[in-house]
Short mmCIF file of C-alpha atoms and ligand atoms in Angstrom, two decimals:
data_model
loop_
_atom_site.label_atom_id
_atom_site.label_comp_id
_atom_site.label_asym_id
_atom_site.label_seq_id
_atom_site.Cartn_x
_atom_site.Cartn_y
_atom_site.Cartn_z
CA MET A 1 -2.55 3.64 -6.81
CA LYS A 2 -0.71 7.58 -6.43
CA GLN A 3 -2.01 10.53 -4.70
CA GLU A 4 -2.65 13.99 -6.58
CA SER A 5 -4.35 16.56 -5.53
CA GLY A 6 -8.03 15.54 -5.78
CA ARG A 7 -8.99 12.81 -7.47
CA GLY A 8 -6.14 10.07 -6.91
CA SER A 9 -4.10 8.35 -10.49
CA PHE A 10 -2.07 4.67 -10.82
CA SER A 11 1.59 6.41 -11.49
CA GLY A 12 0.87 3.90 -15.22
CA LYS A 13 0.53 0.98 -16.45
CA LEU A 14 1.97 -1.62 -13.92
CA GLY A 15 -0.11 0.57 -11.72
CA TYR A 16 -2.85 -0.23 -12.96
CA VAL A 17 -2.04 -3.85 -13.59
CA LEU A 18 -1.43 -4.70 -9.83
CA ALA A 19 -3.75 -2.70 -8.58
CA THR A 20 -6.58 -4.35 -10.40
CA ALA A 21 -5.24 -8.00 -10.13
CA GLY A 22 -4.26 -7.43 -6.60
CA SER A 23 -8.20 -6.66 -6.31
CA ALA A 24 -8.61 -9.38 -8.07
CA VAL A 25 -6.87 -11.94 -6.73
CA GLY A 26 -8.25 -13.38 -3.32
CA LEU A 27 -10.75 -16.06 -1.51
CA GLY A 28 -12.47 -15.72 -4.36
CA ASN A 29 -9.27 -17.58 -6.12
CA ILE A 30 -8.27 -20.30 -3.28
CA TRP A 31 -11.31 -20.22 -0.63
CA ARG A 32 -14.25 -19.98 -3.31
CA PHE A 33 -13.07 -21.79 -6.86
CA PRO A 34 -11.18 -24.86 -5.62
CA TYR A 35 -15.11 -25.93 -3.45
CA LEU A 36 -17.42 -24.80 -7.01
CA ALA A 37 -16.06 -26.51 -9.32
CA ALA A 38 -15.59 -29.35 -6.26
CA LYS A 39 -19.50 -29.47 -6.32
CA TYR A 40 -20.37 -27.74 -9.52
CA GLY A 41 -19.19 -30.83 -12.11
CA GLY A 42 -14.72 -30.25 -11.71
CA GLY A 43 -13.02 -30.10 -15.52
CA ALA A 44 -17.05 -29.10 -16.97
CA PHE A 45 -16.89 -25.86 -14.78
CA LEU A 46 -13.64 -24.87 -15.13
CA LEU A 47 -13.79 -25.16 -19.52
CA VAL A 48 -17.06 -23.43 -18.42
CA TYR A 49 -15.40 -20.70 -16.52
CA ILE A 50 -12.59 -20.60 -19.12
CA LEU A 51 -14.83 -19.53 -21.99
CA LEU A 52 -16.97 -17.15 -20.33
CA ALA A 53 -14.87 -15.60 -18.70
CA LEU A 54 -12.51 -14.92 -22.26
CA THR A 55 -15.66 -13.85 -23.60
CA PHE A 56 -18.04 -13.12 -20.90
CA GLY A 57 -15.89 -11.67 -18.69
CA TYR A 58 -13.37 -9.55 -21.36
CA ALA A 59 -16.07 -8.19 -22.39
CA MET A 60 -17.38 -6.64 -18.52
CA ILE A 61 -13.21 -5.19 -18.19
CA MET A 62 -13.59 -3.87 -21.38
CA SER A 63 -16.53 -1.42 -21.43
CA GLU A 64 -16.15 -1.00 -17.56
CA THR A 65 -12.49 0.23 -17.55
CA ALA A 66 -13.45 2.14 -20.81
CA ILE A 67 -16.84 3.68 -19.18
CA GLY A 68 -14.45 4.68 -15.50
CA ARG A 69 -11.80 6.04 -18.34
CA MET A 70 -14.74 8.64 -20.69
CA THR A 71 -16.00 9.95 -17.17
CA GLY A 72 -13.28 10.05 -14.60
CA LYS A 73 -16.27 9.01 -12.25
CA SER A 74 -17.66 6.27 -9.56
CA PRO A 75 -20.05 3.77 -10.75
CA VAL A 76 -22.91 6.01 -9.75
CA SER A 77 -21.72 9.55 -11.14
CA ALA A 78 -20.13 7.56 -13.97
CA PHE A 79 -23.79 5.97 -15.12
CA GLY A 80 -25.45 9.41 -13.80
CA SER A 81 -22.95 11.29 -16.17
CA PHE A 82 -24.56 9.85 -20.03
CA SER A 83 -28.38 10.07 -18.71
CA ARG A 84 -30.22 12.21 -16.15
CA LYS A 85 -32.45 9.37 -16.22
CA ARG A 86 -33.22 7.48 -12.67
CA LEU A 87 -33.34 3.82 -14.23
CA VAL A 88 -29.91 4.83 -15.59
CA ARG A 89 -28.48 5.89 -11.91
CA ALA A 90 -30.36 2.70 -10.83
CA GLY A 91 -28.13 1.21 -12.63
CA GLY A 92 -24.78 2.75 -11.26
CA TRP A 93 -26.26 2.43 -7.61
CA ILE A 94 -26.42 -1.35 -8.22
CA ASN A 95 -22.67 -1.77 -8.38
CA ALA A 96 -22.40 0.74 -6.15
CA VAL A 97 -24.18 -1.81 -3.38
CA ILE A 98 -22.62 -4.76 -3.60
CA PRO A 99 -19.34 -3.92 -2.54
CA MET A 100 -21.09 -2.73 1.10
CA LEU A 101 -22.63 -6.79 0.90
CA ILE A 102 -19.92 -8.38 0.14
CA VAL A 103 -17.29 -7.05 1.94
CA PRO A 104 -18.57 -8.11 5.46
CA TYR A 105 -19.10 -11.68 4.24
CA TYR A 106 -16.07 -11.83 2.51
CA SER A 107 -14.16 -10.72 6.57
CA VAL A 108 -15.82 -13.69 8.20
CA ILE A 109 -13.82 -16.00 6.12
CA GLY A 110 -10.96 -13.87 6.89
CA GLY A 111 -11.76 -14.32 9.82
CA TRP A 112 -11.76 -18.33 9.73
CA VAL A 113 -7.91 -17.21 7.70
CA CYS A 114 -6.67 -15.59 11.25
CA ARG A 115 -8.37 -18.53 13.01
CA TYR A 116 -5.81 -21.05 10.99
CA LEU A 117 -2.97 -18.50 11.13
CA TRP A 118 -3.08 -17.92 14.55
CA ALA A 119 -3.52 -21.87 14.78
CA TYR A 120 -0.23 -22.80 13.61
CA LEU A 121 1.04 -20.06 14.52
CA SER A 122 0.54 -20.91 18.74
CA GLY A 123 1.35 -24.62 17.07
CA GLU A 124 -2.12 -26.27 17.55
CA GLY A 125 -2.26 -26.45 13.75
CA GLY A 126 -1.94 -30.03 13.80
CA ALA A 127 -5.62 -29.66 16.01
CA MET A 128 -7.11 -28.16 12.38
CA ALA A 129 -6.63 -31.03 11.30
CA LEU A 130 -9.24 -33.94 12.61
CA ASP A 131 -12.55 -34.11 11.94
CA GLY A 132 -15.23 -31.88 13.08
CA SER A 133 -12.15 -29.48 13.65
CA PHE A 134 -13.85 -26.84 11.65
CA GLU A 135 -17.18 -27.11 12.42
CA GLY A 136 -16.74 -26.92 16.03
CA PHE A 137 -14.45 -23.54 15.23
CA LEU A 138 -17.31 -23.06 13.35
CA GLY A 139 -20.25 -23.50 16.32
CA SER A 140 -19.38 -21.38 18.76
CA PRO A 141 -20.30 -17.69 18.26
CA VAL A 142 -17.78 -15.75 20.68
CA ALA A 143 -14.95 -17.46 18.62
CA THR A 144 -16.39 -16.80 14.63
CA GLU A 145 -16.76 -13.31 15.88
CA LEU A 146 -13.68 -12.18 17.54
CA CYS A 147 -12.05 -14.08 14.28
CA PHE A 148 -14.58 -11.78 12.48
CA LEU A 149 -13.99 -8.56 14.38
CA ALA A 150 -10.44 -8.66 14.16
CA PHE A 151 -10.13 -9.45 10.42
CA ALA A 152 -12.62 -6.26 9.75
CA ALA A 153 -10.15 -4.12 12.34
CA MET A 154 -7.26 -4.83 9.99
CA THR A 155 -8.91 -3.86 6.54
CA MET A 156 -11.16 -0.73 8.58
CA ALA A 157 -7.65 0.44 9.74
CA VAL A 158 -5.53 0.49 6.10
CA ILE A 159 -9.04 2.85 4.95
CA PHE A 160 -9.65 4.67 8.14
CA GLY A 161 -5.29 4.98 7.89
CA GLY A 162 -4.79 5.88 4.35
CA VAL A 163 -1.89 3.46 4.29
CA ARG A 164 -3.33 2.19 0.80
CA ASN A 165 -0.04 3.23 -0.76
CA GLY A 166 1.76 0.45 1.44
CA ILE A 167 -0.56 -2.78 1.00
CA GLU A 168 -0.36 -2.53 -2.17
CA LYS A 169 3.54 -2.20 -1.64
CA VAL A 170 3.72 -4.85 0.09
CA SER A 171 0.91 -6.53 -2.00
CA LYS A 172 3.28 -6.57 -4.83
CA ILE A 173 5.62 -9.09 -2.89
CA MET A 174 2.99 -10.75 -1.38
CA MET A 175 1.20 -11.66 -4.79
CA PRO A 176 4.56 -13.62 -6.55
CA LEU A 177 5.16 -15.53 -3.30
CA LEU A 178 1.39 -16.78 -2.83
CA ALA A 179 2.06 -18.18 -5.93
CA VAL A 180 5.50 -19.59 -4.92
CA LEU A 181 4.22 -21.41 -2.28
CA THR A 182 0.66 -22.60 -3.86
CA LEU A 183 3.22 -24.09 -6.62
CA VAL A 184 4.97 -26.18 -3.65
CA VAL A 185 1.39 -27.11 -1.17
CA VAL A 186 0.58 -28.71 -5.65
CA GLY A 187 2.96 -30.34 -5.97
CA PHE A 188 2.86 -31.66 -2.60
CA SER A 189 -1.16 -32.46 -3.32
CA VAL A 190 -0.96 -34.00 -6.81
CA THR A 191 1.13 -36.98 -5.57
CA ARG A 192 -0.50 -38.05 -2.91
CA PRO A 193 -1.70 -41.58 -3.20
CA GLY A 194 -4.97 -41.77 -4.69
CA ALA A 195 -4.76 -37.47 -6.03
CA LEU A 196 -4.50 -38.97 -10.00
CA ALA A 197 -8.21 -38.64 -10.03
CA GLY A 198 -9.16 -35.31 -8.73
CA VAL A 199 -6.47 -33.94 -10.37
CA LYS A 200 -8.38 -35.69 -13.59
CA TYR A 201 -11.98 -35.19 -12.04
CA PHE A 202 -11.27 -31.28 -12.13
CA LEU A 203 -8.68 -30.91 -15.46
CA ILE A 204 -11.00 -33.52 -17.55
CA PRO A 205 -14.34 -32.35 -18.63
CA ASP A 206 -16.56 -34.96 -18.01
CA PHE A 207 -20.56 -33.68 -19.21
CA ARG A 208 -22.32 -36.01 -17.31
CA ASN A 209 -20.99 -33.25 -14.45
CA PHE A 210 -22.21 -30.92 -16.56
CA SER A 211 -26.22 -28.74 -14.97
CA LEU A 212 -27.54 -26.15 -15.14
CA MET A 213 -25.25 -25.05 -11.57
CA THR A 214 -21.86 -25.52 -13.27
CA VAL A 215 -22.66 -22.54 -15.75
CA VAL A 216 -24.81 -20.64 -12.98
CA SER A 217 -21.89 -21.06 -10.42
CA ALA A 218 -19.11 -20.04 -12.77
CA LEU A 219 -20.57 -16.70 -13.96
CA GLY A 220 -21.10 -16.07 -10.60
CA GLN A 221 -17.28 -17.07 -9.79
CA MET A 222 -16.50 -14.95 -13.22
CA PHE A 223 -17.78 -11.74 -11.70
CA TYR A 224 -16.47 -12.30 -7.98
CA SER A 225 -13.20 -13.51 -9.34
CA LEU A 226 -12.57 -10.62 -11.90
CA SER A 227 -14.24 -7.91 -9.77
CA ILE A 228 -16.52 -7.16 -11.89
CA ALA A 229 -20.22 -6.02 -11.98
CA MET A 230 -19.96 -4.34 -8.68
CA GLY A 231 -18.14 -0.48 -10.23
CA ILE A 232 -14.47 -1.66 -9.00
CA LEU A 233 -13.57 -0.94 -12.46
CA ILE A 234 -15.46 1.58 -13.40
CA THR A 235 -13.31 3.13 -10.71
CA PHE A 236 -10.21 2.48 -11.17
CA GLY A 237 -10.18 3.14 -14.85
CA SER A 238 -11.25 6.68 -13.49
CA TYR A 239 -7.64 6.41 -12.19
CA THR A 240 -6.66 5.37 -15.79
CA GLY A 241 -4.22 7.13 -18.10
CA ARG A 242 -5.32 7.29 -21.86
CA ASP A 243 -1.34 5.64 -22.55
CA VAL A 244 -3.03 2.56 -20.46
CA ASP A 245 -3.25 -0.51 -22.97
CA ILE A 246 -6.79 -1.31 -21.54
CA GLU A 247 -6.62 -4.61 -23.84
CA ARG A 248 -3.27 -5.86 -23.18
CA THR A 249 -3.90 -5.26 -19.03
CA THR A 250 -7.32 -6.68 -19.13
CA ALA A 251 -5.93 -10.12 -20.53
CA GLN A 252 -2.66 -10.23 -18.72
CA VAL A 253 -5.11 -10.27 -15.18
CA GLU A 254 -7.22 -12.69 -16.42
CA VAL A 255 -4.04 -14.86 -17.61
CA PHE A 256 -2.99 -14.08 -13.77
CA ASP A 257 -6.06 -14.34 -12.13
CA THR A 258 -7.29 -17.85 -13.87
CA ALA A 259 -3.68 -19.05 -13.62
CA ILE A 260 -3.89 -18.57 -9.80
CA ALA A 261 -7.45 -19.83 -9.39
CA VAL A 262 -6.99 -23.22 -11.40
CA LEU A 263 -3.11 -23.66 -8.97
CA ALA A 264 -6.18 -24.19 -6.08
CA GLY A 265 -7.82 -26.14 -7.43
CA LEU A 266 -4.75 -28.34 -7.81
CA MET A 267 -3.78 -27.75 -4.51
CA VAL A 268 -7.49 -28.30 -2.79
CA ILE A 269 -9.31 -30.96 -5.15
CA PRO A 270 -6.89 -34.01 -5.34
CA ALA A 271 -5.98 -33.55 -1.25
CA VAL A 272 -10.19 -34.38 -1.30
CA PHE A 273 -9.84 -37.99 -2.98
CA ALA A 274 -6.79 -38.12 -1.53
CA PHE A 275 -8.02 -37.44 1.98
CA SER A 276 -11.32 -38.26 1.44
CA GLY A 277 -12.40 -41.16 -1.44
CA GLY A 278 -14.06 -38.01 -3.64
CA ASP A 279 -17.13 -39.30 -3.21
CA ALA A 280 -20.14 -36.82 -3.89
CA ALA A 281 -19.86 -36.06 -0.06
CA ALA A 282 -16.68 -34.81 0.29
CA LEU A 283 -16.61 -32.61 -2.96
CA GLY A 284 -20.24 -30.95 -2.43
CA LYS A 285 -18.68 -29.88 1.26
CA GLY A 286 -19.45 -26.18 0.69
CA PRO A 287 -17.35 -22.61 1.71
CA SER A 288 -15.44 -25.16 4.34
CA LEU A 289 -13.48 -27.16 1.51
CA MET A 290 -10.96 -25.60 2.05
CA PHE A 291 -10.08 -24.71 6.00
CA VAL A 292 -11.07 -29.26 5.96
CA THR A 293 -8.65 -29.96 3.78
CA LEU A 294 -5.62 -28.20 4.08
CA PRO A 295 -4.48 -29.01 7.24
CA ARG A 296 -4.78 -32.79 6.05
CA VAL A 297 -2.32 -31.84 3.53
CA PHE A 298 -0.32 -29.41 5.96
CA GLU A 299 -0.69 -32.41 8.22
CA SER A 300 1.41 -35.09 5.94
CA MET A 301 4.16 -32.12 4.56
CA GLY A 302 4.94 -32.39 8.47
CA GLY A 303 5.52 -28.93 9.56
CA ALA A 304 4.10 -25.98 10.94
CA TRP A 305 6.06 -24.03 8.78
CA ILE A 306 3.92 -24.22 5.66
CA GLY A 307 0.68 -23.54 7.37
CA VAL A 308 1.69 -20.39 8.91
CA LEU A 309 3.87 -19.78 5.34
CA PHE A 310 0.05 -20.38 3.91
CA PHE A 311 -2.74 -18.35 5.77
CA LEU A 312 -0.04 -15.65 6.41
CA LEU A 313 0.01 -15.14 2.66
CA VAL A 314 -3.48 -15.59 1.70
CA LEU A 315 -4.50 -13.66 4.47
CA MET A 316 -2.54 -10.74 2.63
CA ALA A 317 -4.42 -10.96 -0.70
CA ALA A 318 -8.06 -11.73 1.88
CA LEU A 319 -6.83 -8.20 2.44
CA THR A 320 -5.39 -6.18 -0.42
CA SER A 321 -9.20 -7.02 -1.70
CA SER A 322 -11.60 -6.06 1.24
CA VAL A 323 -9.73 -3.12 1.40
CA SER A 324 -10.36 -2.57 -1.92
CA LEU A 325 -14.03 -3.50 -1.13
CA ALA A 326 -14.85 -1.19 1.26
CA GLU A 327 -12.85 1.73 -0.16
CA THR A 328 -15.28 1.43 -2.79
CA ALA A 329 -18.52 1.29 -0.32
CA CYS A 330 -16.51 4.63 1.34
CA ALA A 331 -16.13 6.51 -2.20
CA THR A 332 -19.79 6.50 -3.28
CA PHE A 333 -20.48 8.00 -0.18
CA GLU A 334 -18.34 9.97 -0.49
CA ASP A 335 -19.05 11.21 -4.06
CA GLU A 336 -22.81 10.90 -3.97
CA LEU A 337 -23.61 11.81 -0.50
CA GLY A 338 -21.03 14.54 0.01
CA TRP A 339 -19.81 12.91 3.53
CA SER A 340 -15.91 13.53 4.44
CA ARG A 341 -14.52 10.16 4.30
CA PRO A 342 -13.82 9.13 7.76
CA LYS A 343 -17.34 9.97 8.38
CA ALA A 344 -18.18 7.49 5.27
CA ALA A 345 -16.31 4.55 6.42
CA ALA A 346 -17.45 5.08 9.91
CA LEU A 347 -20.86 3.97 8.19
CA VAL A 348 -19.09 1.76 5.84
CA SER A 349 -17.86 0.03 9.74
CA VAL A 350 -21.61 0.08 10.98
CA ILE A 351 -22.57 -1.55 8.43
CA LEU A 352 -19.81 -4.85 7.99
CA ALA A 353 -20.56 -4.54 11.99
CA ALA A 354 -23.76 -5.73 11.40
CA LEU A 355 -23.45 -7.70 8.30
CA GLY A 356 -20.48 -9.64 9.56
CA SER A 357 -22.03 -10.66 12.71
CA LEU A 358 -25.24 -12.05 11.11
CA SER A 359 -22.93 -14.45 8.79
CA CYS A 360 -20.80 -15.96 11.82
CA LEU A 361 -24.05 -16.07 13.59
CA GLY A 362 -25.78 -17.91 11.37
CA PHE A 363 -23.80 -20.54 12.24
CA ASN A 364 -24.68 -21.06 15.94
CA VAL A 365 -26.90 -19.10 17.42
CA MET A 366 -28.76 -18.42 14.31
CA ALA A 367 -28.64 -21.48 12.89
CA HIS A 368 -32.84 -21.77 12.80
CA VAL A 369 -32.99 -19.17 10.82
CA ALA A 370 -32.53 -20.20 6.88
CA PRO A 371 -33.59 -17.96 4.04
CA MET A 372 -34.16 -19.68 1.26
CA GLY A 373 -32.62 -23.09 2.83
CA MET A 374 -29.09 -21.31 3.51
CA ASP A 375 -27.07 -19.82 5.47
CA ILE A 376 -26.73 -16.36 6.59
CA LEU A 377 -23.54 -16.23 4.49
CA SER A 378 -23.75 -17.81 2.02
CA PHE A 379 -27.15 -16.44 1.42
CA PHE A 380 -25.58 -13.31 0.96
CA ASP A 381 -23.25 -14.80 -1.58
CA PHE A 382 -25.98 -16.27 -3.59
CA LEU A 383 -27.97 -12.83 -3.34
CA THR A 384 -25.03 -10.77 -3.85
CA ASN A 385 -23.49 -13.46 -6.74
CA SER A 386 -26.34 -14.83 -8.63
CA VAL A 387 -29.14 -12.48 -7.88
CA MET A 388 -27.47 -8.99 -8.12
CA MET A 389 -24.77 -8.95 -10.49
CA PRO A 390 -26.09 -10.80 -13.07
CA VAL A 391 -28.41 -7.20 -12.82
CA ALA A 392 -25.22 -4.92 -12.56
CA ALA A 393 -23.72 -6.41 -15.12
CA ALA A 394 -27.35 -6.23 -17.27
CA ALA A 395 -27.44 -2.68 -16.48
CA THR A 396 -23.52 -1.77 -17.62
CA ILE A 397 -24.63 -3.88 -21.39
CA LEU A 398 -27.41 -1.34 -21.77
CA LEU A 399 -25.59 1.52 -20.75
CA VAL A 400 -23.41 0.82 -23.66
CA LEU A 401 -24.99 -0.69 -26.01
CA ARG A 402 -28.70 1.95 -25.31
CA VAL A 403 -26.52 5.33 -24.37
CA ILE A 404 -23.13 5.76 -24.28
CA GLY A 405 -23.65 3.83 -28.22
CA MET A 406 -21.00 0.41 -28.49
CA ASP A 407 -19.39 2.62 -31.53
CA ASN A 408 -18.03 4.82 -28.64
CA ILE A 409 -17.54 2.58 -26.46
CA GLU A 410 -14.66 0.99 -28.62
CA ALA A 411 -13.40 4.82 -29.93
CA GLU A 412 -12.88 4.65 -26.26
CA ILE A 413 -10.63 1.56 -26.39
CA SER A 414 -9.15 2.02 -30.02
CA ARG A 415 -7.16 5.45 -28.41
CA SER A 416 -5.05 3.20 -26.86
CA SER A 417 -5.48 -0.21 -27.76
CA ALA A 418 -5.40 -1.97 -31.66
CA PHE A 419 -8.34 -3.97 -30.72
CA ARG A 420 -7.44 -7.12 -31.61
CA ARG A 421 -10.67 -9.03 -30.45
CA ARG A 422 -13.12 -6.63 -31.17
CA GLY A 423 -14.76 -8.63 -33.02
CA VAL A 424 -15.45 -10.92 -29.53
CA TYR A 425 -16.59 -7.66 -27.81
CA ARG A 426 -19.76 -6.62 -30.08
CA PHE A 427 -20.76 -10.60 -30.57
CA VAL A 428 -20.52 -10.61 -26.90
CA VAL A 429 -21.98 -7.02 -25.99
CA LYS A 430 -24.56 -7.02 -28.94
CA TYR A 431 -26.41 -10.90 -28.79
CA LEU A 432 -24.39 -12.44 -26.25
CA ALA A 433 -24.58 -11.08 -22.94
CA LEU A 434 -28.59 -9.57 -22.36
CA ALA A 435 -29.15 -13.35 -23.41
CA LEU A 436 -27.14 -15.49 -20.71
CA LEU A 437 -28.03 -13.36 -17.90
CA ALA A 438 -31.66 -13.55 -18.25
CA VAL A 439 -31.49 -17.46 -18.62
CA ILE A 440 -28.57 -17.48 -14.82
CA LEU A 441 -30.72 -14.80 -12.96
CA VAL A 442 -34.20 -16.73 -14.12
CA SER A 443 -32.60 -19.93 -13.67
CA SER A 444 -30.52 -19.13 -10.31
CA ILE A 445 -33.80 -17.37 -9.25
CA CYS A 446 -36.35 -20.58 -9.17
CA ASP A 447 -33.50 -23.02 -8.12
CA ALA A 448 -33.44 -20.37 -4.69
CA PHE A 449 -37.60 -21.09 -4.74
CA GLY A 450 -37.41 -24.80 -5.57
CA LEU A 451 -39.31 -23.89 -8.42
CA ILE A 452 -36.90 -25.94 -10.69
CA HIS A 453 -34.49 -28.21 -9.66
CA ILE A 454 -30.84 -27.41 -11.32
N1 PFF B 1 -11.95 -10.42 -6.63
C1 PFF B 1 -11.98 -10.98 -5.10
C2 PFF B 1 -11.61 -12.92 -4.95
O1 PFF B 1 -11.79 -12.66 -5.96
O2 PFF B 1 -11.41 -12.91 -3.79
C3 PFF B 1 -12.39 -10.32 -4.72
C4 PFF B 1 -12.93 -9.01 -5.05
C5 PFF B 1 -11.83 -7.95 -3.93
C6 PFF B 1 -14.54 -8.18 -5.48
C7 PFF B 1 -12.93 -6.43 -4.18
C8 PFF B 1 -14.85 -6.78 -6.07
C9 PFF B 1 -13.02 -6.31 -5.09
F1 PFF B 1 -14.05 -4.74 -5.09
#
């Protein structure tokens, strides 16, 4: 991103695609996607995910980017610039608050990555492959907290130092490297004895594994992974010039992001079958899945170097994403409250440290605090992905339909694109989006309160 006087802007098409892809590809693809796919239906989850990304995700990315480019503002002001009504501004705020709630628990997972990287660097990688080692780590408040703080400090150092440029240059090299290394690990993982059953489970939809939760979790994951419904793309759109073909770049980002997620699934899920038989308990492990299975794969690949390289690249991908989350949170305080950058960054640091520590302690000292039966980290994940993001997405769709007018958005997109998929866009925004969001929101809340079991 090139900083110009006043508001920053991207240096061009490539800058926009890279920044968006850098924000999109992160822990969501490598850590979150495989465990959700394993838990909620394998091939059925994958199919639903891809369908949603091509329709709903596509329409959301296009709308958010167009809103950003039309207004040249970040979410709260962008919403506010169309109408002064309280409700409209509230729609902007919900988009803006989500990153502030995600970045703390995101940094906790980033801390787990740091712990593993450190283990491989110091030659103890083998120990991470032993039964119970991950649980042992989570059980230690000091270890988890220190790792979380290390990752959070790296994120905030970038924010305070403003070395964003540097990090983006690094990610240009890291991203392709991550893709190549993931391919190598996939090759190894799928050829383990017994792994083929996992490949089938992940790639071939079996609708006996389908449940409403498949759709709920796939939708939440799509928001998370593509960085939508949290104001990021409105902000990015505001840095984008009229020369950027929004339609094409959207397709590129979607394909790249989904490809990395599918590769991560192929890396983790067959390994679950090879090493733990692929029974329901092994598949349903949740957030710990990647951290439990991958060390076993690396162990059988016989080299600590692969663990070092892998966790280093994941760390970089996680860092570019957490920086863009924290950056958005800061920008909101700067823009809306007129605060200076150091003041905004200081507040974000306090929120980050407080909420992140809660997530860490939820696995040990505060394990008895289980909101809605979840550990604290999973609770924040649920709150943001399954409750707040559907509301934020609905706010954006309503803004397009009721306030801006779909024709105006289409005109903005058409300034730079042939808009070949206009039909899909119209259909999703007009008929599909709100209905689907309502079903998702109601069912996930009912499920969380135990009213229905989906
Ligand atoms: N899309 C990122 C991931 O999949 O890890 C998460 C994320 C990063 C969301 C940055 C939003 C964001 F601004």
